[in-house]
CSV table of C-alpha atoms and ligand atoms in Angstrom, one decimal:
chain,number,residue,atom,x,y,z
P,25,UNK,CA,5.9,24.5,-11.4
P,26,UNK,CA,8.8,26.3,-13.4
P,27,UNK,CA,12.5,24.4,-14.9
P,28,UNK,CA,14.1,26.2,-12.6
P,29,UNK,CA,11.7,25.8,-9.7
P,30,UNK,CA,11.9,22.1,-9.4
P,31,UNK,CA,15.5,22.4,-10.4
P,32,UNK,CA,16.5,24.1,-7.2
P,33,UNK,CA,14.0,21.7,-4.5
P,34,UNK,CA,15.8,19.0,-5.8
P,35,UNK,CA,19.1,19.6,-5.6
P,36,UNK,CA,18.5,20.5,-1.4
P,37,UNK,CA,15.6,17.7,-1.2
P,38,UNK,CA,17.6,14.8,-2.6
P,39,UNK,CA,21.7,14.3,-1.8
P,40,UNK,CA,24.6,14.0,-4.2
P,41,UNK,CA,25.0,10.2,-5.5
P,42,UNK,CA,28.1,8.9,-3.7
P,43,UNK,CA,30.3,7.7,-6.6
P,44,UNK,CA,30.9,4.5,-7.3
P,45,UNK,CA,33.6,2.5,-8.3
P,46,UNK,CA,31.6,1.7,-12.2
P,47,UNK,CA,32.2,-2.1,-13.2
P,48,UNK,CA,30.1,-3.1,-16.3
P,49,UNK,CA,27.0,-6.1,-16.8
P,50,UNK,CA,27.7,-6.8,-20.5
P,51,UNK,CA,27.1,-3.3,-22.5
P,52,UNK,CA,25.6,-1.4,-18.7
P,53,UNK,CA,26.9,0.6,-16.9
P,54,UNK,CA,26.8,0.4,-13.0
P,55,UNK,CA,27.6,2.8,-10.4
P,56,UNK,CA,30.0,6.0,-11.2
P,57,UNK,CA,27.7,8.5,-13.0
P,58,UNK,CA,26.3,5.2,-14.8
P,59,UNK,CA,22.3,5.7,-14.3
P,60,UNK,CA,20.3,3.3,-11.3
P,61,UNK,CA,19.9,0.7,-13.6
P,62,UNK,CA,16.4,-1.1,-12.9
P,63,UNK,CA,16.8,-5.2,-12.5
P,64,UNK,CA,14.3,-8.0,-12.3
P,65,UNK,CA,14.8,-12.0,-12.3
P,66,UNK,CA,12.7,-14.5,-14.3
P,67,UNK,CA,10.6,-16.8,-11.9
P,68,UNK,CA,10.1,-20.1,-14.8
P,69,UNK,CA,12.6,-22.9,-14.5
P,70,UNK,CA,16.0,-22.0,-15.5
P,71,UNK,CA,16.4,-25.3,-17.8
P,72,UNK,CA,12.6,-24.2,-19.5
P,73,UNK,CA,14.8,-22.3,-22.3
P,74,UNK,CA,11.9,-20.9,-24.1
P,75,UNK,CA,10.0,-20.2,-21.4
P,76,UNK,CA,12.9,-17.9,-19.6
P,77,UNK,CA,13.9,-16.6,-23.3
P,78,UNK,CA,10.3,-15.4,-23.1
P,79,UNK,CA,10.3,-13.1,-19.7
P,80,UNK,CA,13.9,-11.6,-20.2
P,81,UNK,CA,11.9,-10.3,-23.8
P,82,UNK,CA,9.1,-9.4,-21.4
P,83,UNK,CA,11.1,-7.1,-19.4
P,84,UNK,CA,12.8,-5.8,-22.3
P,85,UNK,CA,9.9,-4.8,-23.6
P,86,UNK,CA,9.2,-3.0,-20.3
P,87,UNK,CA,12.6,-1.3,-19.4
P,88,UNK,CA,14.4,-4.1,-17.6
P,89,UNK,CA,18.5,-3.1,-18.2
P,90,UNK,CA,19.6,-6.2,-16.8
P,91,UNK,CA,17.6,-9.9,-16.1
P,92,UNK,CA,18.9,-12.2,-13.0
P,93,UNK,CA,18.5,-15.7,-13.6
P,94,UNK,CA,18.6,-18.7,-11.2
P,95,UNK,CA,21.1,-21.7,-11.9
P,96,UNK,CA,20.2,-23.7,-9.3
P,97,UNK,CA,21.5,-27.1,-10.5
P,98,UNK,CA,23.1,-28.6,-13.6
P,99,UNK,CA,20.2,-28.9,-15.8
P,100,UNK,CA,20.0,-24.6,-16.0
P,101,UNK,CA,23.7,-24.0,-15.9
P,102,UNK,CA,23.2,-26.1,-19.5
P,103,UNK,CA,20.7,-24.1,-20.7
P,104,UNK,CA,22.3,-20.8,-19.8
P,105,UNK,CA,24.1,-20.3,-23.5
P,106,UNK,CA,20.8,-20.9,-24.8
P,107,UNK,CA,19.5,-18.6,-23.0
P,108,UNK,CA,22.4,-15.9,-23.9
P,109,UNK,CA,21.7,-16.7,-27.6
P,110,UNK,CA,18.4,-15.2,-26.8
P,111,UNK,CA,18.2,-12.5,-24.2
P,112,UNK,CA,18.4,-9.6,-24.9
P,113,UNK,CA,20.0,-8.1,-22.2
P,114,UNK,CA,22.8,-9.4,-20.2
P,115,UNK,CA,22.3,-12.4,-17.7
P,116,UNK,CA,23.2,-12.4,-14.2
P,117,UNK,CA,23.4,-15.6,-12.9
P,118,UNK,CA,22.6,-16.2,-9.4
P,119,UNK,CA,23.9,-18.7,-7.8
P,120,UNK,CA,24.6,-20.9,-3.8
P,121,UNK,CA,26.9,-22.5,-2.9
P,122,UNK,CA,28.0,-23.7,-5.3
P,123,UNK,CA,31.1,-23.4,-6.7
P,124,UNK,CA,31.2,-25.5,-10.1
P,125,UNK,CA,27.4,-23.6,-11.0
P,126,UNK,CA,29.9,-20.7,-10.9
P,127,UNK,CA,32.3,-22.0,-13.0
P,128,UNK,CA,29.9,-23.3,-15.4
P,129,UNK,CA,28.0,-20.5,-16.0
P,130,UNK,CA,31.0,-18.3,-15.9
P,131,UNK,CA,32.0,-20.7,-19.1
P,132,UNK,CA,28.8,-20.2,-20.8
P,133,UNK,CA,29.0,-16.8,-20.9
P,134,UNK,CA,27.5,-14.6,-18.5
P,135,UNK,CA,28.0,-11.2,-17.5
P,136,UNK,CA,27.4,-11.1,-13.5
P,137,UNK,CA,27.3,-13.2,-11.3
P,138,UNK,CA,25.7,-13.7,-7.7
P,139,UNK,CA,27.6,-15.8,-5.5
P,140,UNK,CA,28.5,-15.1,-1.8
P,141,UNK,CA,32.5,-16.5,-2.0
P,142,UNK,CA,31.8,-17.2,2.3
P,143,UNK,CA,29.6,-19.8,1.5
P,144,UNK,CA,31.0,-22.2,-1.8
P,145,UNK,CA,33.7,-23.9,1.2
P,146,UNK,CA,37.2,-24.0,0.8
P,147,UNK,CA,39.3,-20.6,-0.5
P,148,UNK,CA,40.7,-22.8,-3.5
P,149,UNK,CA,37.2,-22.1,-4.9
P,150,UNK,CA,36.4,-18.9,-4.1
P,151,UNK,CA,39.7,-18.8,-5.7
P,152,UNK,CA,38.9,-20.6,-8.6
P,153,UNK,CA,35.4,-18.6,-9.0
P,154,UNK,CA,37.3,-15.5,-8.7
P,155,UNK,CA,40.0,-16.1,-11.3
P,156,UNK,CA,37.5,-17.2,-13.6
P,157,UNK,CA,35.5,-14.1,-13.7
P,158,UNK,CA,38.3,-12.3,-14.0
P,159,UNK,CA,39.3,-13.7,-16.9
P,160,UNK,CA,35.2,-13.0,-18.5
P,161,UNK,CA,35.5,-10.0,-16.9
P,162,UNK,CA,32.0,-10.7,-14.8
P,163,UNK,CA,31.1,-8.9,-12.1
P,164,UNK,CA,30.2,-10.4,-8.7
P,165,UNK,CA,27.2,-9.5,-6.8
P,166,UNK,CA,27.5,-10.7,-3.3
P,167,UNK,CA,24.5,-10.7,-2.0
P,168,UNK,CA,23.3,-11.0,1.5
P,169,UNK,CA,19.7,-11.3,2.9
P,170,UNK,CA,19.0,-11.1,6.2
P,171,UNK,CA,17.1,-14.2,5.9
P,172,UNK,CA,20.1,-16.2,5.6
P,173,UNK,CA,22.5,-14.9,8.2
P,174,UNK,CA,25.5,-16.4,9.2
P,175,UNK,CA,25.4,-18.4,12.7
P,176,UNK,CA,28.3,-16.8,14.9
P,177,UNK,CA,27.0,-13.2,12.8
P,178,UNK,CA,23.7,-13.9,14.6
P,179,UNK,CA,24.8,-14.5,17.6
P,180,UNK,CA,27.0,-12.2,18.4
P,181,UNK,CA,24.9,-9.5,17.2
P,182,UNK,CA,21.7,-10.8,18.3
P,183,UNK,CA,20.0,-11.5,15.5
P,184,UNK,CA,19.6,-10.4,11.4
P,185,UNK,CA,20.6,-6.4,12.6
P,186,UNK,CA,22.1,-3.8,9.2
P,187,UNK,CA,25.5,-4.1,11.5
P,188,UNK,CA,25.1,-8.5,10.9
P,189,UNK,CA,24.6,-7.8,6.9
P,190,UNK,CA,27.2,-5.7,6.5
P,191,UNK,CA,30.0,-7.4,8.4
P,192,UNK,CA,28.3,-10.2,7.1
P,193,UNK,CA,29.3,-8.5,3.2
P,194,UNK,CA,32.6,-6.7,4.3
P,195,UNK,CA,33.6,-10.9,5.1
P,196,UNK,CA,32.2,-12.2,2.2
P,197,UNK,CA,34.6,-7.8,0.3
P,198,UNK,CA,37.6,-9.1,1.6
P,199,UNK,CA,38.1,-12.4,0.6
P,200,UNK,CA,37.2,-11.4,-3.1
P,201,UNK,CA,39.5,-8.4,-2.1
P,202,UNK,CA,42.7,-10.7,-0.7
P,203,UNK,CA,42.1,-13.0,-4.3
P,204,UNK,CA,42.6,-9.2,-5.8
P,205,UNK,CA,39.1,-9.2,-7.3
P,206,UNK,CA,37.1,-5.4,-7.5
P,207,UNK,CA,34.7,-6.2,-9.6
P,208,UNK,CA,32.2,-6.2,-6.9
P,209,UNK,CA,28.9,-4.9,-6.5
P,210,UNK,CA,26.9,-5.7,-3.4
P,211,UNK,CA,23.5,-6.1,-1.8
P,212,UNK,CA,21.9,-5.7,2.1
P,213,UNK,CA,18.3,-7.5,1.5
P,214,UNK,CA,15.8,-7.8,4.7
P,215,UNK,CA,12.2,-7.7,4.1
P,216,UNK,CA,11.5,-4.8,6.6
P,217,UNK,CA,12.3,-1.9,5.5
P,218,UNK,CA,13.8,0.0,8.3
P,219,UNK,CA,17.0,-2.4,8.6
P,220,UNK,CA,17.0,-2.6,5.4
P,221,UNK,CA,17.4,1.4,5.1
P,222,UNK,CA,20.1,1.4,7.7
P,223,UNK,CA,22.0,-1.3,6.5
P,224,UNK,CA,22.3,0.4,3.1
P,225,UNK,CA,23.7,3.9,4.9
P,226,UNK,CA,25.9,1.5,7.0
P,227,UNK,CA,27.7,0.3,4.8
P,228,UNK,CA,27.8,2.7,1.5
P,229,UNK,CA,30.1,4.7,4.7
P,230,UNK,CA,32.4,1.4,4.4
P,231,UNK,CA,32.8,1.2,0.7
P,232,UNK,CA,33.2,2.1,-2.5
P,233,UNK,CA,31.5,-0.8,-4.6
P,234,UNK,CA,28.2,-0.1,-6.1
P,235,UNK,CA,25.0,-1.3,-4.5
P,236,UNK,CA,22.4,-3.0,-5.8
P,237,UNK,CA,19.5,-1.9,-3.9
P,238,UNK,CA,16.1,-4.2,-2.8
P,239,UNK,CA,12.9,-4.6,-0.5
P,240,UNK,CA,13.5,-8.0,-0.3
P,241,UNK,CA,10.6,-10.9,0.1
P,242,UNK,CA,8.4,-7.7,-0.2
P,243,UNK,CA,4.6,-8.5,-1.3
P,244,UNK,CA,2.4,-8.8,-2.9
P,245,UNK,CA,1.9,-6.8,-6.2
P,246,UNK,CA,0.0,-4.5,-3.8
P,247,UNK,CA,1.9,-4.2,-0.7
P,248,UNK,CA,4.9,-5.0,-2.3
P,249,UNK,CA,5.6,-1.7,-3.9
P,250,UNK,CA,4.4,0.9,-1.3
P,251,UNK,CA,7.5,-1.3,0.6
P,252,UNK,CA,10.0,-0.8,-2.1
P,253,UNK,CA,8.5,2.3,-3.0
P,254,UNK,CA,9.3,3.9,0.8
P,255,UNK,CA,12.8,1.9,1.6
P,256,UNK,CA,14.3,1.9,-1.8
P,257,UNK,CA,12.7,6.1,-2.4
P,258,UNK,CA,14.4,6.9,1.4
P,259,UNK,CA,18.0,5.2,0.4
P,260,UNK,CA,18.1,7.0,-3.3
P,261,UNK,CA,17.1,10.3,-1.9
P,262,UNK,CA,20.1,9.6,0.5
P,263,UNK,CA,22.5,9.3,-2.2
P,264,UNK,CA,22.6,6.1,-2.1
P,265,UNK,CA,21.8,2.6,-4.9
P,266,UNK,CA,23.3,1.9,-8.5
P,267,UNK,CA,20.9,-0.3,-9.8
P,268,UNK,CA,17.4,-2.0,-8.2
P,269,UNK,CA,15.1,-4.0,-8.3
P,270,UNK,CA,11.8,-4.2,-6.6
P,271,UNK,CA,10.6,-7.5,-5.4
P,272,UNK,CA,7.3,-8.9,-6.0
P,273,UNK,CA,4.9,-12.4,-5.3
P,274,UNK,CA,3.4,-10.6,-8.9
P,275,UNK,CA,4.6,-10.9,-12.5
P,276,UNK,CA,8.0,-9.9,-12.5
P,277,UNK,CA,7.5,-7.4,-15.5
P,278,UNK,CA,5.4,-5.6,-12.7
P,279,UNK,CA,9.2,-5.0,-11.0
P,280,UNK,CA,10.7,-3.7,-13.9
P,281,UNK,CA,7.4,-1.2,-14.1
P,282,UNK,CA,7.2,-0.3,-10.2
P,283,UNK,CA,11.3,0.4,-11.1
P,284,UNK,CA,10.8,2.9,-13.4
P,285,UNK,CA,8.4,4.4,-11.7
P,286,UNK,CA,10.4,5.1,-8.7
P,287,UNK,CA,12.9,6.3,-10.5
P,288,UNK,CA,11.0,8.5,-12.7
P,289,UNK,CA,8.9,9.9,-9.6
P,290,UNK,CA,12.4,11.4,-8.0
P,291,UNK,CA,13.7,12.9,-11.7
P,292,UNK,CA,16.7,9.8,-11.1
P,293,UNK,CA,15.6,8.4,-14.9
P,294,UNK,CA,12.8,9.4,-17.9
P,295,UNK,CA,11.2,6.8,-19.6
P,296,UNK,CA,7.6,6.7,-21.3
P,297,UNK,CA,5.0,8.4,-20.3
P,298,UNK,CA,4.3,9.8,-16.4
P,299,UNK,CA,0.3,10.7,-15.8
P,300,UNK,CA,-0.5,12.9,-13.6
P,301,UNK,CA,-4.7,12.4,-12.8
P,302,UNK,CA,-6.8,13.7,-10.4
P,303,UNK,CA,-8.6,11.1,-7.4
P,304,UNK,CA,-11.9,12.5,-8.8
P,305,UNK,CA,-14.4,13.8,-6.5
P,306,UNK,CA,-18.2,15.1,-6.7
P,307,UNK,CA,-16.7,18.0,-9.3
P,308,UNK,CA,-15.9,15.4,-11.0
P,309,UNK,CA,-18.0,15.7,-15.2
P,310,UNK,CA,-16.6,12.6,-16.3
P,311,UNK,CA,-14.6,9.0,-15.3
P,312,UNK,CA,-11.1,10.3,-14.7
P,313,UNK,CA,-10.2,7.2,-13.6
P,314,UNK,CA,-11.2,4.8,-16.8
P,315,UNK,CA,-9.5,7.3,-18.7
P,316,UNK,CA,-6.5,7.6,-16.7
P,317,UNK,CA,-5.4,3.8,-16.6
P,318,UNK,CA,-6.6,3.4,-19.6
P,319,UNK,CA,-3.9,6.2,-21.6
P,320,UNK,CA,-1.1,4.2,-19.6
P,321,UNK,CA,-2.4,1.0,-20.5
P,322,UNK,CA,-2.7,2.1,-24.7
P,323,UNK,CA,1.1,4.3,-24.0
P,324,UNK,CA,2.8,1.6,-21.5
P,325,UNK,CA,5.4,1.0,-25.0
P,326,UNK,CA,6.3,4.8,-25.0
P,327,UNK,CA,9.9,5.2,-24.4
P,328,UNK,CA,10.1,8.9,-24.8
P,329,UNK,CA,9.0,11.2,-21.9
P,330,UNK,CA,5.3,12.5,-22.2
P,331,UNK,CA,4.0,14.4,-19.1
P,332,UNK,CA,0.2,13.7,-19.5
P,333,UNK,CA,-3.0,15.4,-17.0
P,334,UNK,CA,-5.9,13.6,-17.1
P,335,UNK,CA,-8.1,15.9,-14.2
P,336,UNK,CA,-12.0,15.9,-13.6
P,337,UNK,CA,-13.0,20.0,-13.3
P,338,UNK,CA,-11.4,22.9,-13.5
P,339,UNK,CA,-10.7,23.1,-9.7
P,340,UNK,CA,-7.0,21.7,-10.1
P,341,UNK,CA,-7.8,20.7,-14.1
P,342,UNK,CA,-6.9,24.0,-16.0
P,343,UNK,CA,-3.5,24.0,-14.0
P,344,UNK,CA,-1.9,20.8,-13.7
P,345,UNK,CA,-3.0,20.2,-17.5
P,346,UNK,CA,-1.3,23.8,-18.4
P,347,UNK,CA,1.8,21.9,-17.2
P,348,UNK,CA,2.0,18.9,-19.1
P,349,UNK,CA,2.3,17.5,-22.3
P,350,UNK,CA,-1.2,16.5,-23.2
P,351,UNK,CA,-3.9,17.4,-20.7
P,352,UNK,CA,-7.5,16.7,-20.5
P,353,UNK,CA,-9.6,18.6,-17.5
P,354,UNK,CA,-13.7,17.8,-17.4
P,355,UNK,CA,-16.1,20.6,-17.9
P,356,UNK,CA,-19.6,20.5,-17.6
P,357,UNK,CA,-22.2,18.2,-20.0
P,358,UNK,CA,-19.8,15.6,-20.7
P,359,UNK,CA,-17.1,18.1,-22.4
P,360,UNK,CA,-13.6,18.0,-21.4
P,361,UNK,CA,-10.8,20.7,-22.1
P,362,UNK,CA,-7.8,19.4,-24.2
P,363,UNK,CA,-4.0,21.4,-23.9
P,364,UNK,CA,-1.1,20.6,-26.3
P,365,UNK,CA,2.3,22.1,-24.3
P,366,UNK,CA,0.4,24.5,-22.2
P,367,UNK,CA,-2.6,25.9,-23.8
P,368,UNK,CA,-5.9,24.6,-24.1
P,369,UNK,CA,-7.0,24.0,-27.8
P,370,UNK,CA,-9.8,22.9,-27.9
P,371,UNK,CA,-13.1,21.7,-26.6
P,372,UNK,CA,-14.1,17.7,-26.8
P,373,UNK,CA,-16.7,15.6,-26.0
P,374,UNK,CA,-15.5,13.2,-23.0
P,375,UNK,CA,-16.3,9.9,-24.9
P,376,UNK,CA,-13.1,10.8,-27.2
P,377,UNK,CA,-10.5,12.2,-24.6
P,378,UNK,CA,-8.7,8.5,-24.7
P,379,UNK,CA,-8.5,8.1,-28.5
P,380,UNK,CA,-7.2,11.7,-28.7
P,381,UNK,CA,-4.9,11.2,-25.7
P,382,UNK,CA,-3.4,9.0,-27.3
P,383,UNK,CA,-3.4,10.1,-31.0
P,384,UNK,CA,-1.9,13.6,-29.3
P,385,UNK,CA,0.4,11.1,-27.1
P,386,UNK,CA,2.4,10.0,-29.6
P,387,UNK,CA,2.3,12.9,-32.4
P,388,UNK,CA,4.8,14.1,-30.1
P,389,UNK,CA,6.1,11.6,-29.4
P,390,UNK,CA,6.7,11.3,-33.0
P,391,UNK,CA,5.8,7.7,-33.4
P,392,UNK,CA,2.8,7.9,-35.0
G,11,SF4,FE1,-12.3,17.0,-7.3
G,11,SF4,FE2,-11.8,19.0,-9.9
G,11,SF4,FE3,-10.3,18.2,-8.4
G,11,SF4,FE4,-10.6,16.7,-9.4
G,11,SF4,S1,-9.4,18.4,-10.0
G,11,SF4,S2,-10.2,15.5,-7.2
G,11,SF4,S3,-12.5,16.2,-9.7
G,11,SF4,S4,-12.4,19.3,-7.4
């Protein structure tokens, strides 16, 4: 697709991103005109410093920009200074109910807090947390989850409706605003796509704070990826969202990879290789699936945006291969045409496709 045409289509398809009030989680800007960032969450015990630090490093390598760590008890809070020392990413401490853990996390130097001020008891406690967070420039994310809404709201709205979620979030927001605390981010997560989308749409109309998007408890790698892609895709196309987390019952590194693919597919961020590959049919002249999968795996470390096409035959192969940086399109009898920057350059053997495409991509990316 011609660049101009593509830009025009994107302009029609995607609503202008809503400008929210920017905050900083460590050195990562969130909201305003900052790029939409990709988050994930560690899933090993927080008091196991080595395991947490190792997981955060894996997240960082996959492109994670902000990491959340649960702090369920005192031991976890005590581990935070050592984790922070080793973490290449800003850390958000996830705390429920116990305001003393929030104070300990702020004291340890965390970059963001996820806590609902309405759930920590008296106003005095909320005041103590807001004051400490304010002094250390630590933003607070209010995280409303459909599964843990206040009883009175469930009664008032007849269940965990999008309206109930928004009202819950606004209640927490008011507590912080009354304390003159405005470095706020909000999430409204339900495990079904429709409720989540509606809740964020309502919230986006009612507030200026950055929104952290996610479909909570979305499911396994397969179903969770689909639900998250649909839900987050709708919202992002609506111009809503400042950070995203794809929740998967899988290795959280996959959450980061899926998050990036969602943003890349909407041309909202660029990072690494994008592989176009045909589904193959009876016309296919080589093992496209194996080659495309291996190319994607081998080039997973690249940060530079490079487009690759792996196509089975001459029906759609040349067309797709010409539109990318490096393309391979099947010919006949084990031969494959290689394309570089829109031009067919030579014929290669099917067994060499992966090696040659990798080499050409790395050369282009300046990494050879
Ligand atoms: Fe089939 Fe060729 Fe299309 Fe691939 S490019 S799906 S092999 S027709």
